[in-house]
mmCIF file of C-alpha atoms and ligand atoms in Angstrom:
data_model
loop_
_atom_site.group_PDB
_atom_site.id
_atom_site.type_symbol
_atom_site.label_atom_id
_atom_site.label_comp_id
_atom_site.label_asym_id
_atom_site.label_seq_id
_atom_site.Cartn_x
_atom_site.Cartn_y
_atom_site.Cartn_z
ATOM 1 C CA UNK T 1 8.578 -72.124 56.961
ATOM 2 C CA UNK T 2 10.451 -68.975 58.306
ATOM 3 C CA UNK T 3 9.482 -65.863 60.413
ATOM 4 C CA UNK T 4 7.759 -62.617 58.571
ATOM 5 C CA UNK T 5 7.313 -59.480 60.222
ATOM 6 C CA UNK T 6 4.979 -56.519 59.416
ATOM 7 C CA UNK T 7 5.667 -52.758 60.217
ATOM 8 C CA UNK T 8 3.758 -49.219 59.642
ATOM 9 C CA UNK T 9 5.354 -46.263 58.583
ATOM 10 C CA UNK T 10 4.784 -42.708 57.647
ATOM 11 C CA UNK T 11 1.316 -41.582 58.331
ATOM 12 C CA UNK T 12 -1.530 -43.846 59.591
ATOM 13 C CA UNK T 13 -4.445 -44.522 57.890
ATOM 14 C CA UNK T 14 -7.780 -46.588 58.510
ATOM 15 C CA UNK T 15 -7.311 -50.143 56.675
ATOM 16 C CA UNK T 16 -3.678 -50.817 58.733
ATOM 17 C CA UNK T 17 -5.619 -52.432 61.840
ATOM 18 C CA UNK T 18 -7.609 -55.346 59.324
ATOM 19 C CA UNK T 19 -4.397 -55.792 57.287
ATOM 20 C CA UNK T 20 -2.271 -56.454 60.535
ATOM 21 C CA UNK T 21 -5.364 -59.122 61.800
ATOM 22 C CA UNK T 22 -5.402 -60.572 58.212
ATOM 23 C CA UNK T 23 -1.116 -60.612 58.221
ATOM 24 C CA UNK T 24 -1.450 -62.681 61.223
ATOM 25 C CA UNK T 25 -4.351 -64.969 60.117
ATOM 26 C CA UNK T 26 -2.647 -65.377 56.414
ATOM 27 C CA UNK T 27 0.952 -66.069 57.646
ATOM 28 C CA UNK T 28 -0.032 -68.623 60.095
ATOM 29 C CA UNK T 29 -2.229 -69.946 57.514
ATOM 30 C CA UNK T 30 0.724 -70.751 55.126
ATOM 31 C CA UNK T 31 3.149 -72.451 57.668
ATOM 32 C CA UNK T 32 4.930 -68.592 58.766
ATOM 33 C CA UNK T 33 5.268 -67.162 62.266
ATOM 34 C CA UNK T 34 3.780 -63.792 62.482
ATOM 35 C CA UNK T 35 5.743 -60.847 63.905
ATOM 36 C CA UNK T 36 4.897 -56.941 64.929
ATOM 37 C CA UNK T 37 6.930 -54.466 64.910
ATOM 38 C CA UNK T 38 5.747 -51.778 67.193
ATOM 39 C CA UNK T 39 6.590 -47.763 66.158
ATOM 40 C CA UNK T 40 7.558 -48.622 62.258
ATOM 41 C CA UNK T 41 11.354 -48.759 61.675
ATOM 42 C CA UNK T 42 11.909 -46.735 65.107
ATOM 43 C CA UNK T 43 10.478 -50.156 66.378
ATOM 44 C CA UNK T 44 13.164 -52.064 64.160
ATOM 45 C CA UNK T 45 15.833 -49.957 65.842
ATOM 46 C CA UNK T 46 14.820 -50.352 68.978
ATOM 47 C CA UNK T 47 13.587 -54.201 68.949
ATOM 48 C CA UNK T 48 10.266 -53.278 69.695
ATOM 49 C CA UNK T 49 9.237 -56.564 67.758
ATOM 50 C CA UNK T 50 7.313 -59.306 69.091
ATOM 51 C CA UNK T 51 5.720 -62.555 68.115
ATOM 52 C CA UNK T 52 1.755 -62.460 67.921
ATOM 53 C CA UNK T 53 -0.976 -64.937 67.741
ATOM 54 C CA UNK T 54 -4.773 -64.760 67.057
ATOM 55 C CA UNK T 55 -5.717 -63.312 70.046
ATOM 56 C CA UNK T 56 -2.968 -60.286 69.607
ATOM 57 C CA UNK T 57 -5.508 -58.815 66.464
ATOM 58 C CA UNK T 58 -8.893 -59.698 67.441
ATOM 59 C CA UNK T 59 -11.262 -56.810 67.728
ATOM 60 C CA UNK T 60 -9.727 -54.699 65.867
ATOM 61 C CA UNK T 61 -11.451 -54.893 62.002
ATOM 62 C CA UNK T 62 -13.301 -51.990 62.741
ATOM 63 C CA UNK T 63 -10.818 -49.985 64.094
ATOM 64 C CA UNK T 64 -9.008 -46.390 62.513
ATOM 65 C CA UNK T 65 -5.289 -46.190 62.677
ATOM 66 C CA UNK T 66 -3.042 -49.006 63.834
ATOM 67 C CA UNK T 67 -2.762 -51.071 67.010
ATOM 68 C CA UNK T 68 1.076 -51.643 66.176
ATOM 69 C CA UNK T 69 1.597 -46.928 66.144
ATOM 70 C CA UNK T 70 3.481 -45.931 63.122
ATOM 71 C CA UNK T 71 6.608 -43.151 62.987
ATOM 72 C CA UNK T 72 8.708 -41.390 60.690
ATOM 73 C CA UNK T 73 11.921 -42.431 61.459
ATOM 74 C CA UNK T 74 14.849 -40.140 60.682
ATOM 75 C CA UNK T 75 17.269 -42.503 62.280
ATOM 76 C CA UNK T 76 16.580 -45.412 59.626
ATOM 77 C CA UNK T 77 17.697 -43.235 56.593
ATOM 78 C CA UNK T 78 21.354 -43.787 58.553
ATOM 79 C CA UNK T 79 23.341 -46.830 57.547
ATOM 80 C CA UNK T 80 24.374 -47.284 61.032
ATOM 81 C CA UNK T 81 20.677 -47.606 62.578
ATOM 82 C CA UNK T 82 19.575 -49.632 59.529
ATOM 83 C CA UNK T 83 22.725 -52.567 60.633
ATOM 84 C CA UNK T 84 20.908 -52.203 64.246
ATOM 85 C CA UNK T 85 17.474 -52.943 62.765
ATOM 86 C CA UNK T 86 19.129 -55.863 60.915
ATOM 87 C CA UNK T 87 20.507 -57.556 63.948
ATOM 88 C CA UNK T 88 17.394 -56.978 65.842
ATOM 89 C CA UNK T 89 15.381 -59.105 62.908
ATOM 90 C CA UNK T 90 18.127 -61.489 63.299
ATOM 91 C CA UNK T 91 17.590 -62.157 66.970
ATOM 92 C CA UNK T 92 13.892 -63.350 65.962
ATOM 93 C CA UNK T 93 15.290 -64.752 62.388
ATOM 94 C CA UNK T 94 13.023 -62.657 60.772
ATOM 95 C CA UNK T 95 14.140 -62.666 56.741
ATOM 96 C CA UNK T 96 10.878 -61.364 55.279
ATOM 97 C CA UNK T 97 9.300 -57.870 55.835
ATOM 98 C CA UNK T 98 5.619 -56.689 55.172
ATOM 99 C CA UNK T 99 5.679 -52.696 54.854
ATOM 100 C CA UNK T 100 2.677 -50.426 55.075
ATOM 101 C CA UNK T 101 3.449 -47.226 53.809
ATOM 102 C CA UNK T 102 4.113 -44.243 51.230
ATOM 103 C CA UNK T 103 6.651 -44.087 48.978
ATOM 104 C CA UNK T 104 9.185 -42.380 51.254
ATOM 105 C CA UNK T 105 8.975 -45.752 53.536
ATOM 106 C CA UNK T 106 9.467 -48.170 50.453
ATOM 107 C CA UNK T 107 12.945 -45.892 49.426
ATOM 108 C CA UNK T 108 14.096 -46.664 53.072
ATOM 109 C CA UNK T 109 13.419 -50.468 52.706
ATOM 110 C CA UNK T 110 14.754 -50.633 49.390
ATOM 111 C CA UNK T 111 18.476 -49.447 50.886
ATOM 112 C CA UNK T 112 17.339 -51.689 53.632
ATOM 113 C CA UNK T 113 16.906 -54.552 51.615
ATOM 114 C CA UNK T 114 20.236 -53.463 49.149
ATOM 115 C CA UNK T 115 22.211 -53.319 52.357
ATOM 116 C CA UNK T 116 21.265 -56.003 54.507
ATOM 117 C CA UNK T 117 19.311 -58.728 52.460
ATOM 118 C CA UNK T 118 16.203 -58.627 54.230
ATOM 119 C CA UNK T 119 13.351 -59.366 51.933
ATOM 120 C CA UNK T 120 10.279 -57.301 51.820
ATOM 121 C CA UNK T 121 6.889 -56.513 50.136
ATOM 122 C CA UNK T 122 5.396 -52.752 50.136
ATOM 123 C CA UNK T 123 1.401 -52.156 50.534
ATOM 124 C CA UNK T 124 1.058 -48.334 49.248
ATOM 125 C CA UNK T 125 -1.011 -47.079 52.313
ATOM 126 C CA UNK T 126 -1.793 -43.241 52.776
ATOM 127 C CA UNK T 127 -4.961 -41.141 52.350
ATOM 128 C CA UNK T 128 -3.147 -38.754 50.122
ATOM 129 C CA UNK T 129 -3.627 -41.714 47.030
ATOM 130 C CA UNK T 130 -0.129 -40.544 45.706
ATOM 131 C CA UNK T 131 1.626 -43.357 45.309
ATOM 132 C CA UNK T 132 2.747 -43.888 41.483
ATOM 133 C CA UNK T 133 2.339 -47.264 40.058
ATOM 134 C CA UNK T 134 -0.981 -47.996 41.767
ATOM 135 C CA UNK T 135 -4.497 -46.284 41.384
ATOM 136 C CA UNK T 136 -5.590 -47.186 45.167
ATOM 137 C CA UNK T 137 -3.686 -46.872 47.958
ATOM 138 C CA UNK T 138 -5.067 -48.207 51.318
ATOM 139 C CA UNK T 139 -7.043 -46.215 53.589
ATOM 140 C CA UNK T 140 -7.993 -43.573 50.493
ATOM 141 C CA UNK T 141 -11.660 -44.958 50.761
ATOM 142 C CA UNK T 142 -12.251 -44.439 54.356
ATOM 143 C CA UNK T 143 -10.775 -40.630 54.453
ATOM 144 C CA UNK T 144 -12.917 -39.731 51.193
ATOM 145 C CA UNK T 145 -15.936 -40.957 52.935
ATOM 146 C CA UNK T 146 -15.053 -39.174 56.048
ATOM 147 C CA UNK T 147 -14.731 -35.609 53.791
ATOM 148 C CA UNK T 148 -18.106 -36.473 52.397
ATOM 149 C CA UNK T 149 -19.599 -36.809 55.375
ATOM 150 C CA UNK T 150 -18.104 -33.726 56.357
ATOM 151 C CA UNK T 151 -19.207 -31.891 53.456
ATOM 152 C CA UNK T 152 -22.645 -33.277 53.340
ATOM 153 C CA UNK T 153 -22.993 -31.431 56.868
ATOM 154 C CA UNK T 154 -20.957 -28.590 56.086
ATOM 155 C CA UNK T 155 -23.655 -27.893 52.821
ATOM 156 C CA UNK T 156 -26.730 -28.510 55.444
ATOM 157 C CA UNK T 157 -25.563 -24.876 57.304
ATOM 158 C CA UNK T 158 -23.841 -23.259 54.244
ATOM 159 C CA UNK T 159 -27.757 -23.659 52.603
ATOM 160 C CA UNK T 160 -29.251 -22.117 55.936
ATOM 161 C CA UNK T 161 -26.709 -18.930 56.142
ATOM 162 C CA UNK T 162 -26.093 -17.984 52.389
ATOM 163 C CA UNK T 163 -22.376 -18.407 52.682
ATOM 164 C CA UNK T 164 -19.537 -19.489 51.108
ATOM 165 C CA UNK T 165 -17.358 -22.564 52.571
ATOM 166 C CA UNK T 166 -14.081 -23.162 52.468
ATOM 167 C CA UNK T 167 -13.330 -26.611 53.225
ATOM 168 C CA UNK T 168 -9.569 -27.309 53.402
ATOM 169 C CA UNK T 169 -8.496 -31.398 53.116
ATOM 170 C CA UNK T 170 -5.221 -33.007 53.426
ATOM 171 C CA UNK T 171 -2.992 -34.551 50.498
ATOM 172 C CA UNK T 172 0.271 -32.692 51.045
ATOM 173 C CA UNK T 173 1.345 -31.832 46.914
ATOM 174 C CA UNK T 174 -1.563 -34.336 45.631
ATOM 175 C CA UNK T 175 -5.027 -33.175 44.611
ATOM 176 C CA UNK T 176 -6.766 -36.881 44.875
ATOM 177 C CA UNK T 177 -8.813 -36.092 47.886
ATOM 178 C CA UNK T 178 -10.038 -32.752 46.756
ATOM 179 C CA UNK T 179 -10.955 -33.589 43.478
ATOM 180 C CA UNK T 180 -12.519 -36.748 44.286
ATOM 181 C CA UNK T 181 -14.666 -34.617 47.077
ATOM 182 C CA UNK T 182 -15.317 -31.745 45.102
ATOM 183 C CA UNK T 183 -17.109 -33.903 42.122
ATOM 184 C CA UNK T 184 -18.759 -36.716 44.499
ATOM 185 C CA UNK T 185 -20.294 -33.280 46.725
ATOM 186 C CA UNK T 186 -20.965 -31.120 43.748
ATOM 187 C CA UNK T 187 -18.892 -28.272 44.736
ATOM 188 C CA UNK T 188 -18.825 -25.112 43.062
ATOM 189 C CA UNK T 189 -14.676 -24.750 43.693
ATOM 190 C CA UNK T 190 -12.257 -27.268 43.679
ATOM 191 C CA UNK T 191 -8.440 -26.014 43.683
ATOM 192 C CA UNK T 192 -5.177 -28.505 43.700
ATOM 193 C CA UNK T 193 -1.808 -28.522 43.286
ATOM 194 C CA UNK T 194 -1.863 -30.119 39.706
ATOM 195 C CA UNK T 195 -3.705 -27.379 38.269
ATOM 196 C CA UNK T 196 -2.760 -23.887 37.950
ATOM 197 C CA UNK T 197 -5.971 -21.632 38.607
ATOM 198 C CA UNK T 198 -6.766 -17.912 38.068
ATOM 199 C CA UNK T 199 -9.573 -17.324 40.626
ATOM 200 C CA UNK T 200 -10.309 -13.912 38.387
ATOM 201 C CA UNK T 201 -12.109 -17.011 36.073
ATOM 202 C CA UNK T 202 -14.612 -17.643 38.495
ATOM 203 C CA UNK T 203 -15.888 -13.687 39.245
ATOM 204 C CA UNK T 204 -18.396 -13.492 36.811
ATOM 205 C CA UNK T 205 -19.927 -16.566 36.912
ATOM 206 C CA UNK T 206 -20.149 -16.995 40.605
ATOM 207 C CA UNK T 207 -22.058 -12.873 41.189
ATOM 208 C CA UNK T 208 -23.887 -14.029 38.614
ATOM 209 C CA UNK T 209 -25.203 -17.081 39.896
ATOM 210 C CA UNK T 210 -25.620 -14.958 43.187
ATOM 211 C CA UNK T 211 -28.373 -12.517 41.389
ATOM 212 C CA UNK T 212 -29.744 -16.247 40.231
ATOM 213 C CA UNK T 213 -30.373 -16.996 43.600
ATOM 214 C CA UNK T 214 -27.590 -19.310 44.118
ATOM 215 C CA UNK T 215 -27.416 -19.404 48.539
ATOM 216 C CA UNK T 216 -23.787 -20.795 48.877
ATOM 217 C CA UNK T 217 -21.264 -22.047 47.546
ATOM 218 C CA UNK T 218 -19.071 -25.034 47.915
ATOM 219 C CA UNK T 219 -15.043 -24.920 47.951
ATOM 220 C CA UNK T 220 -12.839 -27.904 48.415
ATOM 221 C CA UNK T 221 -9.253 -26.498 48.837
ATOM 222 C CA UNK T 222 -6.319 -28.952 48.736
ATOM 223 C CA UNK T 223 -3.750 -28.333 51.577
ATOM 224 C CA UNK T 224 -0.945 -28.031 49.166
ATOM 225 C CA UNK T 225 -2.310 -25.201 46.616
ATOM 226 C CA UNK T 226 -0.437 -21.683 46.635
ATOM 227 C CA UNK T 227 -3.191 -19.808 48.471
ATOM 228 C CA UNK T 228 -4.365 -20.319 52.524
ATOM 229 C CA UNK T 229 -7.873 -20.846 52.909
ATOM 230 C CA UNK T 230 -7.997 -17.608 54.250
ATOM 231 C CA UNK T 231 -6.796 -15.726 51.179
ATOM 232 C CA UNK T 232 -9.684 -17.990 49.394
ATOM 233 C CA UNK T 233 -12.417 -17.258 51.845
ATOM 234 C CA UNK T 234 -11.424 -13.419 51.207
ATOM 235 C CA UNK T 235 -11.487 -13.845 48.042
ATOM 236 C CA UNK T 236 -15.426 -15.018 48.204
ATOM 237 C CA UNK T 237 -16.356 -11.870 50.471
ATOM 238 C CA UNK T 238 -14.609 -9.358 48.318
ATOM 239 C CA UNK T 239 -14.912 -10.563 44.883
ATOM 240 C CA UNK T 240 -17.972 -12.469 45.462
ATOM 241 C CA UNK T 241 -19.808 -10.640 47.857
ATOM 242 C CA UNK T 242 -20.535 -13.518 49.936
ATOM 243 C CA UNK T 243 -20.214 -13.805 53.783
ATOM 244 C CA UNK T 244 -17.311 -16.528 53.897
ATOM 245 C CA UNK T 245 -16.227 -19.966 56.544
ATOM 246 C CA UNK T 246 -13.072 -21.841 56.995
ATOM 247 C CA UNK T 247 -12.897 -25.444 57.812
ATOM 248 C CA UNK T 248 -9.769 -27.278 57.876
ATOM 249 C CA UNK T 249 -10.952 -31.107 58.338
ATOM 250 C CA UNK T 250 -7.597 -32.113 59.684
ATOM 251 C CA UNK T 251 -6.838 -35.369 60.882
ATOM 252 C CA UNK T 252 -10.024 -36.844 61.488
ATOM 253 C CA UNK T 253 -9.514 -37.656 57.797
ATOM 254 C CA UNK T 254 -7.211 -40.158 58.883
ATOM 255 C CA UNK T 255 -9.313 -41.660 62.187
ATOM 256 C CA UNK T 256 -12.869 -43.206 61.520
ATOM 257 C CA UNK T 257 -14.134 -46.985 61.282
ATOM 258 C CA UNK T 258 -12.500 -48.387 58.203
ATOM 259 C CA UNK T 259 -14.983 -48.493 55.162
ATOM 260 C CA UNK T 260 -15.648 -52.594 53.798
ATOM 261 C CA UNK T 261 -13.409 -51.551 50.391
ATOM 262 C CA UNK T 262 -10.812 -50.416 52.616
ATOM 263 C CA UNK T 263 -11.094 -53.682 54.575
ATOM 264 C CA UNK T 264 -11.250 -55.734 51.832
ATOM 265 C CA UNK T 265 -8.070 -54.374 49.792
ATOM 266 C CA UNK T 266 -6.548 -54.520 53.252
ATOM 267 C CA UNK T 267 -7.159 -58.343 52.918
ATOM 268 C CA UNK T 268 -6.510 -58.940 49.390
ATOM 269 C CA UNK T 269 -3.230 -56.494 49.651
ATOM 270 C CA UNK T 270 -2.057 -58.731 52.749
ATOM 271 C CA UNK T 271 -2.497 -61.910 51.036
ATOM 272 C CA UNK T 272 -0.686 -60.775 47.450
ATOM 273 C CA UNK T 273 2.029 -59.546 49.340
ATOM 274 C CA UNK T 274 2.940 -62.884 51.563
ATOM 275 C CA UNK T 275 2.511 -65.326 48.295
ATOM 276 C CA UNK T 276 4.868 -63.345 46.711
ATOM 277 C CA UNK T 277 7.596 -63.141 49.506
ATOM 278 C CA UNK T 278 7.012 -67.428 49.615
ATOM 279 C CA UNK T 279 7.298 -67.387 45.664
ATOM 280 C CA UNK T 280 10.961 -65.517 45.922
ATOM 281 C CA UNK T 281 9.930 -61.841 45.479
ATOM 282 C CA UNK T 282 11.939 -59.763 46.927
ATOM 283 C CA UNK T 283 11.914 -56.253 47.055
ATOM 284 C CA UNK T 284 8.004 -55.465 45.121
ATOM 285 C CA UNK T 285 5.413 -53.383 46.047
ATOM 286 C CA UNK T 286 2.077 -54.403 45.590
ATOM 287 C CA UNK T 287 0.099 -52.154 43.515
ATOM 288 C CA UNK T 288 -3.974 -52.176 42.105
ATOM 289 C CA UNK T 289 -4.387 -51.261 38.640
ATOM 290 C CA UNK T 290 -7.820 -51.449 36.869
ATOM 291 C CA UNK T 291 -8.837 -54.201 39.282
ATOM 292 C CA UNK T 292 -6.165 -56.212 39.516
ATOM 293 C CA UNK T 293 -3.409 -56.850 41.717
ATOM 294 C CA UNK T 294 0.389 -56.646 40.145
ATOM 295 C CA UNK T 295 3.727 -55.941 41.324
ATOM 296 C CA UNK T 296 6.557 -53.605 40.845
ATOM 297 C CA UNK T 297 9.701 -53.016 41.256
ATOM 298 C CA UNK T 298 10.692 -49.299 43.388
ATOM 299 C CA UNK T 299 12.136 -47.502 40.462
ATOM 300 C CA UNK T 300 8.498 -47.965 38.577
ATOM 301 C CA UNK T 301 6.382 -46.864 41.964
ATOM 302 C CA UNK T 302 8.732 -44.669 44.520
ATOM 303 C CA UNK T 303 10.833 -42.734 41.618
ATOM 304 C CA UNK T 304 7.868 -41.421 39.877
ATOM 305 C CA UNK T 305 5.386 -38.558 40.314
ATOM 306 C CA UNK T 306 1.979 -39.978 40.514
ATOM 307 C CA UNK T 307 -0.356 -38.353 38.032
ATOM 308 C CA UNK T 308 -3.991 -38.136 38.491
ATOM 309 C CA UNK T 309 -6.331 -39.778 35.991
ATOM 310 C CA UNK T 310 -7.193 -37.485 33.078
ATOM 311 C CA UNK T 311 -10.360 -38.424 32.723
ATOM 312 C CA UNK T 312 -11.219 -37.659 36.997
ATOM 313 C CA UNK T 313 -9.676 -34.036 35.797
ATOM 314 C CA UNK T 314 -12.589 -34.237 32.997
ATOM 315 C CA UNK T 315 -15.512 -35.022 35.452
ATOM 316 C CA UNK T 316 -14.046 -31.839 37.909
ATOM 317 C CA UNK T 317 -14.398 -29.851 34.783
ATOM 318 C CA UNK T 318 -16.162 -26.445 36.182
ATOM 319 C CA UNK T 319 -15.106 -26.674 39.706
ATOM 320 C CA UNK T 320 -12.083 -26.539 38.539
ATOM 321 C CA UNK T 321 -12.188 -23.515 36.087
ATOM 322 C CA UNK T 322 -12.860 -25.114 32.769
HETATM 323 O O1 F6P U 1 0.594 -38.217 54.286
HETATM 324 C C1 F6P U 1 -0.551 -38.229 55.071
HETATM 325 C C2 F6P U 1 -0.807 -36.893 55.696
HETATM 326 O O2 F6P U 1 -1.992 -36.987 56.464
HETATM 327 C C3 F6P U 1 -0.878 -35.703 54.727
HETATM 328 O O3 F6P U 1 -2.108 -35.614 54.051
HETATM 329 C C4 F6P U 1 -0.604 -34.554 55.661
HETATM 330 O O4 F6P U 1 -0.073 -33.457 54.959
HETATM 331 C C5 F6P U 1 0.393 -35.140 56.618
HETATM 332 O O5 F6P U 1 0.241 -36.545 56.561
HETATM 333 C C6 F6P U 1 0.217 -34.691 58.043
HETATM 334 O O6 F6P U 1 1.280 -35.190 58.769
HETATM 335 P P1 F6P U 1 1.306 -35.248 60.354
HETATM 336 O O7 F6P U 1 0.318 -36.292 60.789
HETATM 337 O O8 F6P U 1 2.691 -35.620 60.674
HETATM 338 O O9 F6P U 1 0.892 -33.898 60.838
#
């Protein structure tokens, strides 16, 4: 029934390693031959693409990251590199594409697809969650539970020392990650791009709650707000009168064991996505709203600012100055 290929782009996340095993397992299910392709479209430039069988993605459901590497490839938003990747999926008579990846990976494929024909299905994959058009994107679960667990520790000492933490997370300009960790850890701050803050708001209340016998406070930063963490953690010692700590979790928010939701969408992403290439879909993304699977089309998904949920702004409420 044809040759399909599957690629990673943009930044990893835990969730890509089951959803290449389940690609494999699916497509050889419905009559396809499976295909990697190694380093994400630098792969497809550089025919780093290769059949694979069972034994290619065993052992590695449980694994953070991706066994096939991933890249941001500057040299595939050139029409010239994009013909190369075309006659490199030609050599293996490849005509159907599996993409896991952010937004900026589904634009590429959609010239990809506009230029060359090559038929392909998106699976919104990145911790940031900020992907509009669908309210999970893969590998979100895994890096909130990693920040929790982080947190959870980070509150153990904070409790011990009377001080104020400042725990920075990832997200680039979206706030999902922060918010969602400052509610599900109870912090006392929780600053994001989305919402414009006047730390002046929070004075009062937090001395107050000092004199109360409050021992520490909680502050989940996202990476992309106007202030550093170090302006914030000054703010707490001057303002607050609190001895103040920085932790910037990083990228082990993108490593760790994928969680059994992240496994499971992986799955059920993997699965939506092939039927749909075999029913004659050609250039979708497969998105998750309200628990169900849909599809759509680039302009509704990569050309729009993803918003988060009103009513996850409600739950913040304090933390977040109101
Ligand atoms: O988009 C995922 C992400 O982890 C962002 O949260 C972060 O800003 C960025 O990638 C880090 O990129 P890099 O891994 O290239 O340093």
């Amino acid at each position: 029934m044809g040759n399909i290929a599957i690629l990673c782009s943009g930044g990893d996340v835990s969730g890509m390693n089951p959803a290449i095993k389940y690609f494999v397992e699916y497509s050889i299910a419905k009559g396809l031959t499976p295909y990697l392709v190694y380093d994400g479209f630098e792969g497809l430039i550089d025919n780093k693409i290769v059949s694979a069988s069972y034994q290619d993605v065993s052992g590695i459901i449980n694994r953070g990251g991706t066994k096939i590497g991933s890249a941001r490839s500057k040299r595939f938003m050139e029409a010239s590199y994009r013909k190369i990747a075309k006659e490199n999926l030609d050599k293996h008579r490849i005509d159907k594409l599996v993409v896991l990846g952010g937004d900026g990976s589904f634009r590429g494929m959609e010239k990809f697809y506009e230029e060359q024909g090559i038929a392909f299905t998106g699976i919104p994959s990145t911790i940031d969650n900020d992907i509009a058009g669908t309210d999970y994107c893969l590998g979100v679960d895994t890096a909130l539970n990693i920040i929790r667990e982080a947190l959870d520790a980070i509150r153990d000492t904070a409790s011990s020392f009377k001080r104020a933490f400042v725990v920075e997370t990832m997200g680039r300009d979206c706030g999902y990650l922060a918010l969602v960790s400052a509610v599900t850890s109870g912090a006392e701050l929780c600053l994001i791009p989305e919402v414009s803050y006047d730390l002046r708001k929070y004075e009062a209340r937090f001395r107050q709650e000092l004199l109360e016998g409050r021992r520490y406070f909680l502050a989940v930063i996202s990476e992309g707000v106007r202030q550093s963490s170090q302006e914030i953690a000054a703010w707490f010692e001057e303002k607050i009168g609190i001895e103040s700590r920085i932790t910037i979790l990083g990228h082990i928010q993108r490593g760790g064991n994928p969680t059994s939701r992240d496994r499971l969408m992986a799955y059920r992403f993997i699965a939506f996505g092939i039927d749909g290439l075999l029913r004659g879909e050609k250039d979708k993304i497969c998105c998750y709203n309200s628990g169900k699977l849909n599809y759509k089309s680039i302009a509704d998904v990569a050309n729009k600012k993803y918003e988060i949920e009103p009513a996850l702004m409600e739950l913040a409420g304090p933390c977040l100055g109101n």
